Amino acid sequence: MNLHHRTTVSITHCTPVDADHPLAAAELARAAGDRVEWIWELVEAGVITPLAPAEPPAQWAFHGESLRWALEARRLQRDLDANLDATALIIELQREIRRLRSLLGGDAAPR
């Protein structure tokens, strides 16, 4: 009897993202599954903001919250086929809803 065994190995690389470990534009792009130029487009549309906007784009670094919004932008573009302007507007409205909910006491408002 000839038995074949398969072994699967998963390698996971974790990078901390916090105030002491911001993401470079290339890292943010890789984490969001896109290219650096797309990150620049998100900045131009106001979806995300680099920590030091006056720096050249090649030197931009981003807070962890930018990863959240970049992933949300990717999802909106993929699932709804939203263009960048529509994506930026939807994210702006989501942020405003979160802000207003926090003023009302957080989880007390319906979702």
mmCIF file of C-alpha atoms in Angstrom:
data_model
loop_
_atom_site.group_PDB
_atom_site.id
_atom_site.type_symbol
_atom_site.label_atom_id
_atom_site.label_comp_id
_atom_site.label_asym_id
_atom_site.label_seq_id
_atom_site.Cartn_x
_atom_site.Cartn_y
_atom_site.Cartn_z
ATOM 1 C CA MET A 1 0.000 0.000 0.000
ATOM 2 C CA ASN A 2 1.477 3.302 -1.114
ATOM 3 C CA LEU A 3 0.342 6.232 1.013
ATOM 4 C CA HIS A 4 1.089 9.792 -0.011
ATOM 5 C CA HIS A 5 1.170 12.474 2.623
ATOM 6 C CA ARG A 6 0.930 16.133 1.872
ATOM 7 C CA THR A 7 2.388 18.727 4.130
ATOM 8 C CA THR A 8 1.237 22.309 3.946
ATOM 9 C CA VAL A 9 3.392 25.037 5.396
ATOM 10 C CA SER A 10 2.122 28.573 5.875
ATOM 11 C CA ILE A 11 4.551 31.347 6.601
ATOM 12 C CA THR A 12 3.111 34.503 8.051
ATOM 13 C CA HIS A 13 5.026 37.729 8.357
ATOM 14 C CA CYS A 14 3.685 40.217 10.870
ATOM 15 C CA THR A 15 4.624 43.850 10.992
ATOM 16 C CA PRO A 16 3.550 45.966 13.955
ATOM 17 C CA VAL A 17 1.642 49.080 12.964
ATOM 18 C CA ASP A 18 1.478 51.764 15.615
ATOM 19 C CA ALA A 19 2.816 55.224 16.343
ATOM 20 C CA ASP A 20 6.330 53.822 16.645
ATOM 21 C CA HIS A 21 6.033 51.678 13.488
ATOM 22 C CA PRO A 22 4.237 53.565 10.691
ATOM 23 C CA LEU A 23 3.776 51.928 7.300
ATOM 24 C CA ALA A 24 5.791 53.112 4.321
ATOM 25 C CA ALA A 25 3.753 53.737 1.171
ATOM 26 C CA ALA A 26 5.068 50.526 -0.418
ATOM 27 C CA GLU A 27 4.143 48.500 2.689
ATOM 28 C CA LEU A 28 0.671 50.020 2.744
ATOM 29 C CA ALA A 29 0.221 49.240 -0.943
ATOM 30 C CA ARG A 30 1.359 45.639 -0.461
ATOM 31 C CA ALA A 31 -0.930 45.177 2.565
ATOM 32 C CA ALA A 32 -3.893 46.541 0.586
ATOM 33 C CA GLY A 33 -3.058 44.440 -2.462
ATOM 34 C CA ASP A 34 -2.314 47.253 -4.864
ATOM 35 C CA ARG A 35 0.502 49.422 -6.171
ATOM 36 C CA VAL A 36 2.138 52.493 -4.640
ATOM 37 C CA GLU A 37 0.595 54.771 -7.267
ATOM 38 C CA TRP A 38 -2.843 53.723 -6.016
ATOM 39 C CA ILE A 39 -1.821 54.850 -2.514
ATOM 40 C CA TRP A 40 -0.863 58.237 -3.970
ATOM 41 C CA GLU A 41 -4.302 58.395 -5.621
ATOM 42 C CA LEU A 42 -5.971 57.679 -2.257
ATOM 43 C CA VAL A 43 -3.998 60.541 -0.712
ATOM 44 C CA GLU A 44 -4.963 62.896 -3.536
ATOM 45 C CA ALA A 45 -8.637 61.932 -3.122
ATOM 46 C CA GLY A 46 -8.467 62.520 0.649
ATOM 47 C CA VAL A 47 -9.120 58.905 1.628
ATOM 48 C CA ILE A 48 -5.868 58.647 3.602
ATOM 49 C CA THR A 49 -3.310 61.166 4.818
ATOM 50 C CA PRO A 50 0.432 60.602 5.222
ATOM 51 C CA LEU A 51 2.012 61.489 8.567
ATOM 52 C CA ALA A 52 4.138 64.175 6.880
ATOM 53 C CA PRO A 53 2.256 65.339 3.746
ATOM 54 C CA ALA A 54 4.967 67.899 2.911
ATOM 55 C CA GLU A 55 7.489 65.099 2.334
ATOM 56 C CA PRO A 56 7.959 63.690 -1.182
ATOM 57 C CA PRO A 57 5.539 60.798 -1.874
ATOM 58 C CA ALA A 58 8.404 58.290 -1.921
ATOM 59 C CA GLN A 59 9.053 59.146 1.745
ATOM 60 C CA TRP A 60 5.453 59.102 2.959
ATOM 61 C CA ALA A 61 4.596 57.010 5.994
ATOM 62 C CA PHE A 62 1.111 56.166 7.239
ATOM 63 C CA HIS A 63 -0.604 55.494 10.526
ATOM 64 C CA GLY A 64 -2.295 52.128 11.002
ATOM 65 C CA GLU A 65 -5.719 53.716 10.471
ATOM 66 C CA SER A 66 -4.693 54.361 6.858
ATOM 67 C CA LEU A 67 -4.491 50.616 6.310
ATOM 68 C CA ARG A 68 -8.072 50.261 7.485
ATOM 69 C CA TRP A 69 -9.282 52.925 5.044
ATOM 70 C CA ALA A 70 -7.147 51.621 2.171
ATOM 71 C CA LEU A 71 -8.647 48.147 2.655
ATOM 72 C CA GLU A 72 -12.135 49.673 2.767
ATOM 73 C CA ALA A 73 -11.393 51.595 -0.443
ATOM 74 C CA ARG A 74 -10.176 48.384 -2.093
ATOM 75 C CA ARG A 75 -13.373 46.579 -1.008
ATOM 76 C CA LEU A 76 -15.625 49.363 -2.313
ATOM 77 C CA GLN A 77 -13.828 49.452 -5.645
ATOM 78 C CA ARG A 78 -13.933 45.673 -5.961
ATOM 79 C CA ASP A 79 -17.435 44.918 -4.674
ATOM 80 C CA LEU A 80 -19.302 47.991 -5.910
ATOM 81 C CA ASP A 81 -17.099 48.840 -8.880
ATOM 82 C CA ALA A 82 -16.869 52.339 -7.374
ATOM 83 C CA ASN A 83 -14.512 54.820 -8.963
ATOM 84 C CA LEU A 84 -12.086 56.756 -6.785
ATOM 85 C CA ASP A 85 -14.355 59.797 -6.341
ATOM 86 C CA ALA A 86 -17.309 57.637 -5.255
ATOM 87 C CA THR A 87 -15.030 55.634 -2.961
ATOM 88 C CA ALA A 88 -13.720 58.812 -1.312
ATOM 89 C CA LEU A 89 -17.276 60.116 -0.810
ATOM 90 C CA ILE A 90 -18.490 56.835 0.715
ATOM 91 C CA ILE A 91 -15.540 56.738 3.103
ATOM 92 C CA GLU A 92 -16.066 60.388 4.054
ATOM 93 C CA LEU A 93 -19.707 59.589 4.880
ATOM 94 C CA GLN A 94 -18.673 56.504 6.880
ATOM 95 C CA ARG A 95 -16.290 58.639 8.931
ATOM 96 C CA GLU A 96 -18.986 61.238 9.558
ATOM 97 C CA ILE A 97 -21.426 58.544 10.691
ATOM 98 C CA ARG A 98 -18.800 57.177 13.113
ATOM 99 C CA ARG A 99 -18.138 60.677 14.450
ATOM 100 C CA LEU A 100 -21.839 61.370 14.978
ATOM 101 C CA ARG A 101 -22.370 57.990 16.656
ATOM 102 C CA SER A 102 -19.515 58.700 19.039
ATOM 103 C CA LEU A 103 -21.203 61.996 19.962
ATOM 104 C CA LEU A 104 -24.417 60.090 20.682
ATOM 105 C CA GLY A 105 -22.668 57.662 22.985
ATOM 106 C CA GLY A 106 -21.047 55.107 20.694
ATOM 107 C CA ASP A 107 -22.924 51.817 20.552
ATOM 108 C CA ALA A 108 -26.259 53.365 21.540
ATOM 109 C CA ALA A 109 -26.930 54.359 17.938
ATOM 110 C CA PRO A 110 -28.296 51.678 15.553
ATOM 111 C CA ARG A 111 -25.899 50.305 12.973
#
